[in-house]
Amino acid sequence: MFGFSFLVPAFLSGCLAAAVPIVLHLMRRERLPRVKFSAIRFLQGAPVEQTRRRRLRELLLLALRVAALLLLAFAFARPFFNDAAAPDRAATVVLVDTSFSMSAPGQAERVRAQALEAIATAPEGHLVGVVAFDDTARVVADLASSRARARAAVDGLASGIHGTRYREGLAAASRLIGARDGRIVVVTDLQASGWEQGEGAISPQIDVEISDVAPPAGNLAVVSIEPESGATAVVLFQAGASAGEIQVALAVDGDLLSEVKVTPEPGRSTVRFPEVLPATGVATVSLGDPLGYPVDDHRYRLLDPQPPVPVLVITTDVRAEGPVLYLERALAAGEDAGSFRVARVAAEDVALRTEPLERARAVVLIGARGLDGRGRDRLATFVRGGGGLLLVAGPTLEPALVTDLFDVYDGPQLGLGMTVIHDEPVTLTPTDLRHPVIAGFGSLVGTLGRARFTRTIAMTVVEPDAADAGLVIARFDDGSPALVEHAVGEGRVLVFASDLGNVWNDFPRRPAFVPFLHETVGYLTSHRAQPREFVVGTAPPGTPDALGAFTLADGSGRAVLNVDPRESDPTSLAAEQFEASVNRLALAAEQEAREGVGEREAGQRLWRYALMLMALVLVAEGLLGRRAA
């Protein structure tokens, strides 16, 4: 059913102008004088004007003038059809907080009792529904006249492991009520952290009432597990009253390692176990808090080493051992030995095989001969999607094939030029000491200057304030760029202006070579590293809704799921603060409603038809008035 509304109804006051032609019509009515004749035989041949016909013409002119003014006022008021007709029955929605901050001893019973009371006290004639929420919201009982369904839905609710997001719950309840008048009864503990995140708005015509479930007197939570040299540190958080001495246990894969008894201090405190955690497994810290939430009495940490990072080397000939051999041995050495898994692919095969690029997190491009257009597009797409690329100069690079690699995405020009032969070898000098590649050297950054470079490739770097400017990380001592970074979409490109194969320089035989490659490749892959610990609400799709260790959906390894430590703080808001936050949501909803009405009116543009009709009315009035004259 469609309703008729106006975007600017104040302009309807212009309809009062329609009274002007009516008043003028009444004031200017002509009364014909009465003339007495002794005989009427002399009038028989005179033309007689039809008074009724003239009066009808005047009334029609008046109607056209009034209609023109009314149409003008309607056009300025911006009319539109509104399909959101208000339902005839009001509604009450009981919004129940099922976050883990409602899991303290005795809270479940109070939540159920207060929710059932809200259902029972809903006004007569109201439809009643139930919405449960934590960090998301879900309708567990649709609006209905019967309250038995709502009571059954409340009986089936239980607190879980998720956090509190009031905006999500209130927005869902508001959507369920729709255009009706109604009320929302929020059964919650008024936890302060529940307003920190989430999105949503609430209709300003809905009243919000609070049914306060008292939080626990105190809560003790395990916040983190941190391996230390010769020990294991566990961080606890005590909010409110303490239950006194608590036993804390450390286990790995279910096997108990140690137990200690502590009396937690208010706020954060650290407990240290003398045991050293093993290299693999899942560490668990548990305690028994009789006052607070049982969900945060456990914390998990994955001890498994990170799986090796897949690195793909694109070269002209996969059988050639020169530059690839130095690269492979360097990435397999050092303190991070085993952190990288290197695979080779010929440049001509990049266009034919998609699997190597799909598995890689970083690509080292040593040889570009044979890299056709399709292969270049796939490599550019890989980088733009978040991959890292190390482009290494050398005898087989072919700069002309790669300098415009990212043109298809309006990306930066890499600015690769001709090979430069140095009569006197040049050395490497860092220019950005804060860049992660250079900062990783620490006090050993001076070792980069020991390598001697006899051949380099010229690079043109645009002005720093340009949109596609490259960041110069290091230069040769003649001032030419040696290591330049470019941002391409979500990915990164590092261009090194000499080779890694002991042909153009002696870099592979210098102490800085191994850490340089580790820092460079590590930097290119760091922003794509797979997290191994998630808090509830941030885990990837397919994650089981259970705390502890789980296998990632893509099969890349294991991770652990923990509760959000912000939910462990039972500090609550005053009812006035909660209502103020609700009012802000109502203002946001009102603004959204105004924007929606404006978009609907702009799409219909009925004012144009009103103006066109007004023009037709004025034309008709003009023609009729001329005929009358």
XYZ file of C-alpha atoms in Angstrom:
629
model
C 0.000 0.000 0.000
C 1.406 3.398 -0.999
C 1.233 6.595 1.036
C 1.682 10.111 -0.255
C 4.300 12.280 1.451
C 6.209 15.501 0.960
C 9.933 16.091 1.326
C 9.458 19.762 2.359
C 5.897 19.965 3.688
C 6.424 23.551 4.890
C 5.956 24.724 1.303
C 2.362 23.484 1.462
C 1.649 26.715 3.297
C 1.830 28.241 -0.164
C -1.592 26.719 -0.788
C -2.952 29.688 1.135
C -2.112 31.783 -1.913
C -4.984 30.033 -3.659
C -7.322 32.188 -1.567
C -6.198 35.327 -3.434
C -8.056 34.666 -6.728
C -11.099 33.495 -4.735
C -11.213 36.737 -2.744
C -10.719 38.821 -5.884
C -13.493 36.914 -7.605
C -15.896 37.618 -4.789
C -14.942 41.279 -4.519
C -15.129 42.087 -8.246
C -18.511 40.561 -9.008
C -20.464 43.037 -11.223
C -24.103 43.743 -10.461
C -26.049 44.920 -13.527
C -28.240 48.006 -12.954
C -31.989 47.613 -13.111
C -33.536 49.764 -15.855
C -37.262 50.353 -16.020
C -38.863 50.305 -19.442
C -42.384 51.263 -20.205
C -42.538 48.716 -22.930
C -40.191 45.971 -24.050
C -41.203 45.828 -27.646
C -38.216 48.004 -28.555
C -35.760 45.355 -27.146
C -36.884 42.473 -29.276
C -34.107 42.831 -31.857
C -31.183 43.419 -29.420
C -28.624 40.630 -28.734
C -29.003 39.111 -25.239
C -25.934 37.873 -23.356
C -26.430 34.581 -21.457
C -25.670 35.364 -17.813
C -25.416 31.748 -16.802
C -22.848 31.004 -19.482
C -20.699 33.952 -18.404
C -20.851 32.907 -14.761
C -19.798 29.370 -15.654
C -16.812 30.736 -17.608
C -15.745 32.884 -14.669
C -15.949 29.942 -12.276
C -13.879 27.813 -14.632
C -11.223 30.541 -14.852
C -11.207 30.771 -11.064
C -10.747 27.018 -10.746
C -7.830 27.044 -13.204
C -6.080 29.884 -11.344
C -6.544 28.157 -7.982
C -5.301 24.864 -9.431
C -2.160 26.542 -10.826
C -1.289 27.989 -7.416
C -1.962 24.670 -5.666
C 0.198 22.787 -8.166
C 3.030 25.305 -7.667
C 2.919 24.773 -3.887
C 2.833 20.993 -4.381
C 5.866 21.141 -6.664
C 7.908 23.124 -4.127
C 6.883 20.704 -1.349
C 8.535 17.858 -3.379
C 5.846 15.135 -3.304
C 6.659 11.420 -3.490
C 4.985 8.065 -2.983
C 6.045 6.398 0.234
C 5.600 2.617 0.223
C 6.371 2.293 3.950
C 2.841 2.344 5.255
C 2.673 2.167 9.036
C 1.235 -1.120 10.365
C -1.783 -0.868 12.581
C -0.410 -2.828 15.598
C 2.377 -1.813 17.969
C 5.056 -4.269 19.071
C 7.289 -5.128 21.998
C 10.660 -6.783 21.412
C 12.571 -8.356 24.290
C 16.284 -7.977 23.536
C 18.295 -10.531 25.532
C 22.058 -10.242 26.066
C 23.678 -13.680 25.600
C 27.329 -12.583 25.665
C 29.731 -14.353 28.005
C 29.474 -11.456 30.473
C 26.062 -12.953 31.351
C 27.555 -16.305 32.415
C 28.504 -15.573 36.042
C 26.897 -17.779 38.720
C 23.195 -16.943 39.092
C 23.005 -14.639 36.095
C 21.340 -17.151 33.776
C 18.392 -17.545 36.150
C 17.993 -13.774 36.524
C 18.156 -13.248 32.763
C 15.430 -15.817 32.173
C 13.177 -14.424 34.927
C 13.495 -10.816 33.760
C 12.949 -11.711 30.108
C 9.798 -13.648 30.952
C 8.603 -10.733 33.066
C 9.135 -8.358 30.112
C 7.006 -10.645 27.939
C 4.258 -10.897 30.536
C 4.082 -7.120 31.094
C 3.973 -6.170 27.407
C 0.927 -3.926 26.755
C -2.292 -5.618 25.743
C -2.619 -5.763 21.974
C 1.133 -5.566 21.321
C 2.830 -8.101 19.107
C 5.742 -9.681 21.008
C 9.094 -10.923 19.674
C 12.481 -11.932 21.067
C 15.957 -11.035 19.763
C 19.155 -12.501 21.256
C 22.468 -10.736 20.769
C 26.155 -10.846 21.628
C 28.556 -9.537 18.969
C 25.851 -10.372 16.411
C 22.072 -10.419 16.673
C 19.525 -13.063 15.740
C 15.727 -13.159 15.870
C 14.703 -16.160 17.968
C 10.971 -15.404 18.031
C 9.202 -13.366 15.338
C 6.483 -10.887 16.237
C 3.277 -12.690 17.082
C 0.116 -12.186 19.114
C 0.717 -15.368 21.090
C 3.290 -14.976 23.862
C 3.881 -18.691 24.312
C 6.304 -18.698 21.403
C 8.303 -15.843 22.918
C 8.454 -17.610 26.300
C 9.685 -20.812 24.652
C 12.397 -18.854 22.840
C 13.617 -17.343 26.114
C 13.738 -20.789 27.733
C 16.112 -21.941 24.981
C 18.642 -19.106 25.374
C 22.061 -19.484 27.005
C 25.163 -17.320 27.227
C 28.066 -18.187 24.906
C 31.659 -17.166 24.250
C 31.041 -13.968 22.280
C 31.366 -10.331 23.317
C 28.735 -7.610 23.694
C 27.743 -5.255 20.874
C 24.693 -3.202 21.850
C 24.421 -1.487 18.483
C 23.974 -4.812 16.699
C 21.213 -5.941 19.057
C 19.293 -2.664 19.112
C 19.470 -2.344 15.324
C 18.106 -5.880 14.865
C 15.259 -5.251 17.295
C 14.447 -1.968 15.526
C 14.349 -3.740 12.157
C 11.990 -6.348 13.579
C 9.581 -3.644 14.786
C 9.858 -1.846 11.463
C 7.557 1.148 10.919
C 5.375 0.262 13.893
C 5.225 2.144 17.125
C 6.838 -0.043 19.728
C 9.205 -0.597 22.577
C 12.386 -2.578 23.186
C 13.135 -4.093 26.586
C 16.882 -4.765 26.894
C 17.770 -7.508 29.378
C 21.473 -6.897 30.006
C 24.198 -6.191 32.561
C 24.917 -2.744 31.004
C 28.545 -3.687 30.356
C 30.523 -0.570 29.439
C 32.647 -2.243 26.744
C 29.525 -3.190 24.790
C 29.368 0.263 23.177
C 32.966 0.219 21.880
C 32.243 -1.547 18.584
C 29.413 -2.461 16.266
C 27.144 -0.641 13.860
C 23.459 0.065 13.753
C 20.676 2.549 14.364
C 17.318 2.527 16.096
C 14.093 4.150 14.979
C 13.361 7.319 16.997
C 9.713 6.295 17.403
C 10.704 3.260 19.497
C 10.983 3.478 23.271
C 13.885 1.621 24.895
C 13.598 0.278 28.423
C 16.350 -1.380 30.469
C 15.988 -4.513 32.566
C 19.256 -4.494 34.486
C 20.866 -7.831 35.377
C 23.457 -7.128 38.063
C 27.041 -8.043 37.087
C 29.169 -10.241 39.356
C 30.967 -8.676 42.307
C 34.300 -9.534 40.696
C 35.952 -11.480 37.902
C 39.388 -13.025 37.394
C 40.531 -13.745 33.825
C 43.591 -15.217 32.102
C 44.732 -12.566 29.601
C 47.854 -14.004 27.926
C 50.588 -16.660 27.984
C 54.103 -15.430 27.200
C 57.163 -17.730 26.920
C 60.261 -16.292 28.605
C 63.849 -17.397 28.940
C 63.695 -20.348 31.334
C 60.099 -19.667 32.407
C 56.511 -19.060 31.292
C 54.712 -15.824 32.215
C 50.936 -15.720 32.587
C 49.096 -12.390 32.787
C 45.934 -12.282 34.914
C 43.299 -9.563 35.169
C 41.330 -9.031 38.375
C 38.266 -6.768 38.217
C 36.206 -5.958 41.294
C 36.229 -8.130 44.398
C 38.686 -11.016 44.664
C 37.771 -14.554 45.672
C 41.048 -14.858 47.560
C 43.686 -17.469 46.855
C 43.271 -19.108 43.442
C 45.024 -22.124 41.938
C 46.436 -21.565 38.431
C 47.440 -24.553 36.264
C 49.697 -24.751 33.208
C 49.234 -27.657 30.766
C 50.389 -28.607 27.271
C 48.156 -30.815 25.112
C 46.168 -31.747 28.216
C 49.202 -32.849 30.269
C 49.648 -30.858 33.468
C 53.061 -29.185 33.743
C 52.724 -27.099 36.893
C 50.307 -25.552 39.382
C 50.699 -22.491 41.585
C 48.477 -20.758 44.120
C 48.210 -16.994 43.909
C 46.190 -14.162 45.394
C 45.579 -11.861 42.425
C 46.123 -8.156 42.772
C 43.578 -5.668 41.369
C 44.106 -5.002 37.683
C 46.810 -6.873 35.782
C 49.340 -9.107 37.468
C 51.893 -11.658 36.233
C 52.363 -15.235 37.421
C 55.550 -17.060 36.385
C 55.890 -20.805 36.038
C 59.435 -22.229 36.144
C 58.668 -24.604 33.258
C 59.810 -23.935 29.693
C 57.170 -24.561 27.049
C 57.964 -27.191 24.396
C 58.441 -26.348 20.715
C 55.090 -27.800 19.626
C 51.620 -28.306 21.037
C 48.935 -26.144 22.625
C 49.584 -24.531 26.001
C 46.608 -23.994 28.287
C 46.376 -21.956 31.472
C 43.333 -22.606 33.668
C 42.021 -21.309 36.967
C 38.855 -21.634 38.982
C 37.126 -18.319 39.732
C 33.974 -18.855 41.833
C 32.714 -15.284 41.395
C 33.096 -14.350 37.752
C 32.717 -15.701 34.247
C 33.869 -19.299 33.735
C 34.554 -18.712 30.012
C 37.637 -16.525 30.597
C 39.143 -18.900 33.165
C 41.090 -20.530 30.295
C 43.609 -19.204 27.787
C 45.279 -21.012 24.897
C 48.551 -20.467 23.018
C 49.751 -22.355 19.947
C 53.372 -23.487 20.256
C 53.761 -25.017 16.785
C 56.430 -23.256 14.707
C 55.246 -21.164 11.820
C 55.065 -23.163 8.566
C 57.738 -22.152 6.047
C 56.843 -19.204 3.861
C 56.520 -20.244 0.192
C 58.779 -18.115 -2.019
C 58.677 -18.446 -5.797
C 61.768 -17.651 -7.910
C 61.070 -16.761 -11.545
C 64.143 -17.291 -13.703
C 64.980 -17.750 -17.355
C 66.350 -21.280 -16.882
C 65.300 -23.302 -13.834
C 68.333 -25.572 -14.327
C 70.838 -22.737 -14.013
C 72.354 -22.790 -10.530
C 74.014 -19.351 -10.474
C 71.768 -16.685 -8.931
C 69.097 -19.126 -7.705
C 71.665 -21.224 -5.833
C 72.920 -18.258 -3.799
C 69.352 -17.193 -3.065
C 68.222 -20.653 -1.934
C 71.238 -21.186 0.302
C 70.903 -17.738 1.862
C 67.215 -18.234 2.714
C 67.971 -21.687 4.155
C 70.715 -20.331 6.444
C 70.787 -18.013 9.440
C 68.779 -17.893 12.656
C 65.526 -18.241 10.678
C 66.626 -21.446 8.946
C 63.605 -23.306 7.652
C 61.420 -20.182 7.589
C 61.285 -20.098 3.782
C 60.463 -22.745 1.181
C 61.864 -21.808 -2.230
C 60.438 -23.084 -5.509
C 61.554 -22.303 -9.052
C 59.546 -21.641 -12.197
C 60.623 -20.631 -15.691
C 59.443 -17.202 -16.854
C 57.727 -18.744 -19.888
C 55.687 -21.042 -17.602
C 54.149 -18.254 -15.497
C 51.398 -17.827 -18.081
C 50.785 -21.584 -18.330
C 50.777 -22.612 -14.654
C 48.686 -20.802 -12.046
C 49.499 -22.999 -9.039
C 52.990 -21.631 -8.238
C 51.763 -18.039 -7.954
C 48.664 -19.054 -5.992
C 50.778 -20.865 -3.388
C 53.489 -18.187 -3.074
C 53.508 -15.295 -0.643
C 56.506 -13.613 -2.252
C 58.103 -13.740 -5.702
C 61.736 -13.085 -6.603
C 62.051 -12.155 -10.286
C 65.604 -12.859 -11.485
C 65.085 -13.576 -15.179
C 62.295 -12.148 -17.358
C 63.197 -13.634 -20.739
C 60.184 -15.606 -21.911
C 57.693 -13.683 -19.717
C 54.831 -12.980 -22.126
C 51.862 -10.658 -21.777
C 49.668 -13.132 -19.918
C 52.460 -13.965 -17.504
C 53.073 -10.281 -16.839
C 49.365 -9.747 -16.130
C 49.298 -12.660 -13.689
C 52.358 -11.365 -11.886
C 50.864 -7.863 -11.672
C 47.576 -9.283 -10.349
C 49.479 -11.277 -7.727
C 51.181 -8.136 -6.400
C 48.059 -5.992 -6.548
C 46.199 -8.612 -4.528
C 48.687 -8.378 -1.649
C 51.727 -10.328 -2.814
C 55.330 -9.222 -2.470
C 57.762 -8.958 -5.393
C 61.562 -8.621 -5.248
C 62.785 -7.598 -8.683
C 66.513 -8.274 -9.042
C 68.659 -6.747 -11.772
C 71.123 -8.896 -13.592
C 72.163 -10.323 -16.956
C 68.813 -12.046 -17.584
C 66.358 -9.447 -16.275
C 65.445 -7.664 -19.567
C 64.350 -4.276 -18.062
C 62.156 -3.440 -21.060
C 59.881 -6.386 -20.180
C 59.211 -5.336 -16.586
C 59.620 -1.570 -16.235
C 55.933 -1.057 -17.209
C 54.738 -4.253 -15.497
C 51.913 -2.500 -13.651
C 50.629 -0.231 -16.411
C 47.506 -2.356 -16.765
C 46.476 -1.198 -13.263
C 47.721 2.398 -13.671
C 50.478 1.431 -11.268
C 53.925 2.955 -10.870
C 56.617 2.972 -13.514
C 59.610 1.076 -12.145
C 61.967 3.329 -14.093
C 64.517 0.656 -15.090
C 67.139 1.801 -17.560
C 70.463 0.713 -19.021
C 73.223 -1.266 -17.318
C 75.910 0.929 -15.813
C 79.526 -0.336 -15.682
C 81.593 1.223 -12.884
C 85.309 1.650 -13.373
C 85.587 1.995 -9.630
C 83.289 -0.348 -7.659
C 80.494 1.382 -5.739
C 79.206 0.476 -2.292
C 75.770 0.305 -0.705
C 74.620 3.056 1.681
C 71.259 2.928 3.523
C 69.229 6.139 3.284
C 66.148 5.184 5.328
C 67.415 3.707 8.595
C 63.864 3.299 9.923
C 62.672 1.079 7.075
C 62.089 -2.510 8.321
C 64.597 -3.970 5.854
C 67.381 -1.740 7.213
C 66.187 -1.544 10.830
C 66.421 -5.342 11.076
C 70.234 -5.084 10.896
C 70.400 -3.076 14.086
C 73.969 -2.143 14.968
C 75.285 -4.295 12.098
C 73.880 -2.008 9.399
C 77.440 -0.939 8.529
C 78.176 -4.402 7.101
C 76.048 -3.508 4.070
C 78.806 -1.170 2.914
C 81.413 -3.915 2.544
C 80.065 -5.310 -0.732
C 81.549 -4.015 -3.992
C 79.346 -3.496 -7.051
C 80.917 -3.263 -10.499
C 77.681 -3.249 -12.500
C 74.280 -1.791 -11.610
C 71.154 -0.829 -13.455
C 70.017 2.777 -13.734
C 66.708 3.590 -12.054
C 64.635 6.735 -12.439
C 62.654 7.647 -9.324
C 59.888 10.255 -9.644
C 59.504 13.182 -7.273
C 58.590 12.158 -3.686
C 55.248 13.999 -3.779
C 54.080 12.250 -6.962
C 51.278 9.679 -6.750
C 53.495 6.842 -8.007
C 56.683 7.926 -6.230
C 59.039 5.188 -5.116
C 60.688 5.094 -1.693
C 64.484 4.960 -1.928
C 65.667 2.685 0.890
C 69.359 2.565 -0.078
C 71.666 4.201 -2.609
C 75.075 3.452 -4.060
C 77.813 5.816 -3.026
C 77.592 7.552 -6.423
C 74.062 8.664 -5.513
C 72.150 6.296 -7.790
C 69.203 4.315 -6.269
C 70.123 0.817 -5.091
C 66.937 -0.435 -3.354
C 63.559 1.167 -4.095
C 60.088 0.258 -2.808
C 56.834 0.764 -4.718
C 53.288 0.250 -3.435
C 50.983 -1.527 -5.902
C 47.429 -2.063 -4.714
C 47.631 -4.154 -1.543
C 51.126 -5.425 -2.341
C 54.734 -4.247 -2.332
C 57.533 -4.247 -4.885
C 61.220 -3.961 -4.001
C 63.664 -3.305 -6.861
C 67.341 -4.130 -6.263
C 69.626 -2.492 -8.801
C 72.228 -5.288 -9.007
C 72.247 -9.072 -9.170
C 72.361 -11.809 -6.499
C 74.468 -14.270 -8.456
C 78.024 -13.090 -7.756
C 78.366 -11.735 -11.315
C 77.902 -7.969 -10.994
C 79.163 -7.776 -7.400
C 80.633 -9.776 -4.544
C 77.572 -9.295 -2.343
C 76.833 -13.074 -1.974
C 80.287 -13.515 -0.394
C 79.757 -10.806 2.211
C 78.349 -11.331 5.755
C 75.434 -8.969 5.093
C 74.028 -11.040 2.216
C 72.118 -13.623 4.289
C 70.467 -11.142 6.694
C 69.699 -8.813 3.767
C 67.695 -11.507 1.965
C 65.983 -12.631 5.171
C 64.926 -9.073 6.024
C 63.881 -8.283 2.460
C 61.820 -11.416 1.806
C 60.474 -11.335 5.360
C 59.311 -7.758 4.848
C 57.563 -8.660 1.589
C 55.645 -11.499 3.263
C 55.003 -10.048 6.728
C 51.742 -8.284 5.854
C 50.343 -11.539 4.446
C 51.393 -13.769 7.349
C 48.605 -15.987 8.622
C 47.654 -15.103 12.214
C 47.759 -18.059 14.583
C 45.711 -16.638 17.444
C 42.239 -15.181 17.122
C 39.779 -13.721 19.563
C 36.105 -14.481 19.216
C 34.569 -12.231 16.573
C 37.738 -11.903 14.464
C 38.264 -15.510 13.386
C 38.090 -16.367 9.655
C 34.974 -17.994 8.161
C 34.660 -21.681 8.920
C 36.167 -21.401 12.407
C 34.400 -23.658 14.952
C 32.485 -21.774 17.620
C 34.558 -23.332 20.407
C 37.594 -22.116 22.309
C 40.966 -23.817 21.891
C 42.943 -25.148 18.939
C 41.416 -25.720 15.505
C 42.579 -26.415 11.959
C 42.359 -23.474 9.564
C 39.777 -23.874 6.832
C 42.391 -23.532 4.077
C 44.434 -26.368 5.582
C 47.492 -24.147 6.123
C 47.935 -25.179 9.746
C 46.465 -24.773 13.199
C 45.399 -21.741 15.225
C 43.781 -21.076 18.596
C 40.603 -19.214 19.491
C 40.362 -17.218 22.737
C 37.743 -14.939 24.237
C 38.017 -11.189 23.854
C 39.712 -9.931 27.039
C 37.685 -6.693 26.929
C 34.597 -8.717 27.800
C 36.242 -9.847 31.057
C 35.752 -6.416 32.636
C 32.302 -6.367 34.321
C 32.312 -2.580 34.766
C 28.807 -1.375 33.933
C 27.302 1.881 32.747
C 24.753 3.938 34.585
C 21.277 3.722 33.082
C 21.522 7.397 32.068
C 24.723 6.737 30.111
C 23.107 3.789 28.361
C 20.073 5.894 27.422
C 22.344 8.647 26.083
C 24.027 6.112 23.799
C 20.608 4.899 22.641
C 19.608 8.486 21.845
C 22.685 8.837 19.650
C 21.597 5.749 17.731
C 18.134 7.264 17.327
C 19.649 10.453 15.916
C 21.703 8.371 13.499
C 18.570 6.512 12.413
C 16.716 9.771 11.931
C 19.504 11.046 9.716
C 19.484 7.804 7.707
C 15.700 8.075 7.336
C 15.996 11.627 5.997
C 18.623 10.540 3.513
C 16.453 7.608 2.443
C 13.429 9.857 1.922
C 15.548 12.257 -0.118
C 16.810 9.435 -2.322
C 13.267 8.114 -2.824
C 11.954 11.559 -3.790
C 14.900 12.188 -6.095
C 14.194 8.931 -7.869
C 10.513 9.739 -8.456
C 10.750 13.503 -9.215
C 7.008 14.041 -9.097
C 7.569 17.802 -8.791
C 8.415 17.926 -12.491
C 5.007 16.499 -13.388
C 3.337 18.997 -11.055
C 5.094 21.884 -12.824
C 4.222 20.517 -16.261
C 0.570 20.177 -15.236
C 0.649 23.713 -13.837
C 1.958 24.965 -17.186
C -0.904 23.243 -19.008
C -3.385 24.760 -16.579
C -1.975 28.259 -17.180
C -2.168 27.779 -20.956
C -5.808 26.709 -20.665
C -6.526 29.676 -18.391
C -4.958 32.052 -20.892
C -6.957 30.700 -23.816
C -10.208 30.742 -21.892
C -9.553 34.255 -20.554
C -8.824 35.612 -24.046
C -12.050 34.133 -25.333
C -13.966 35.680 -22.492
C -12.467 39.111 -23.250
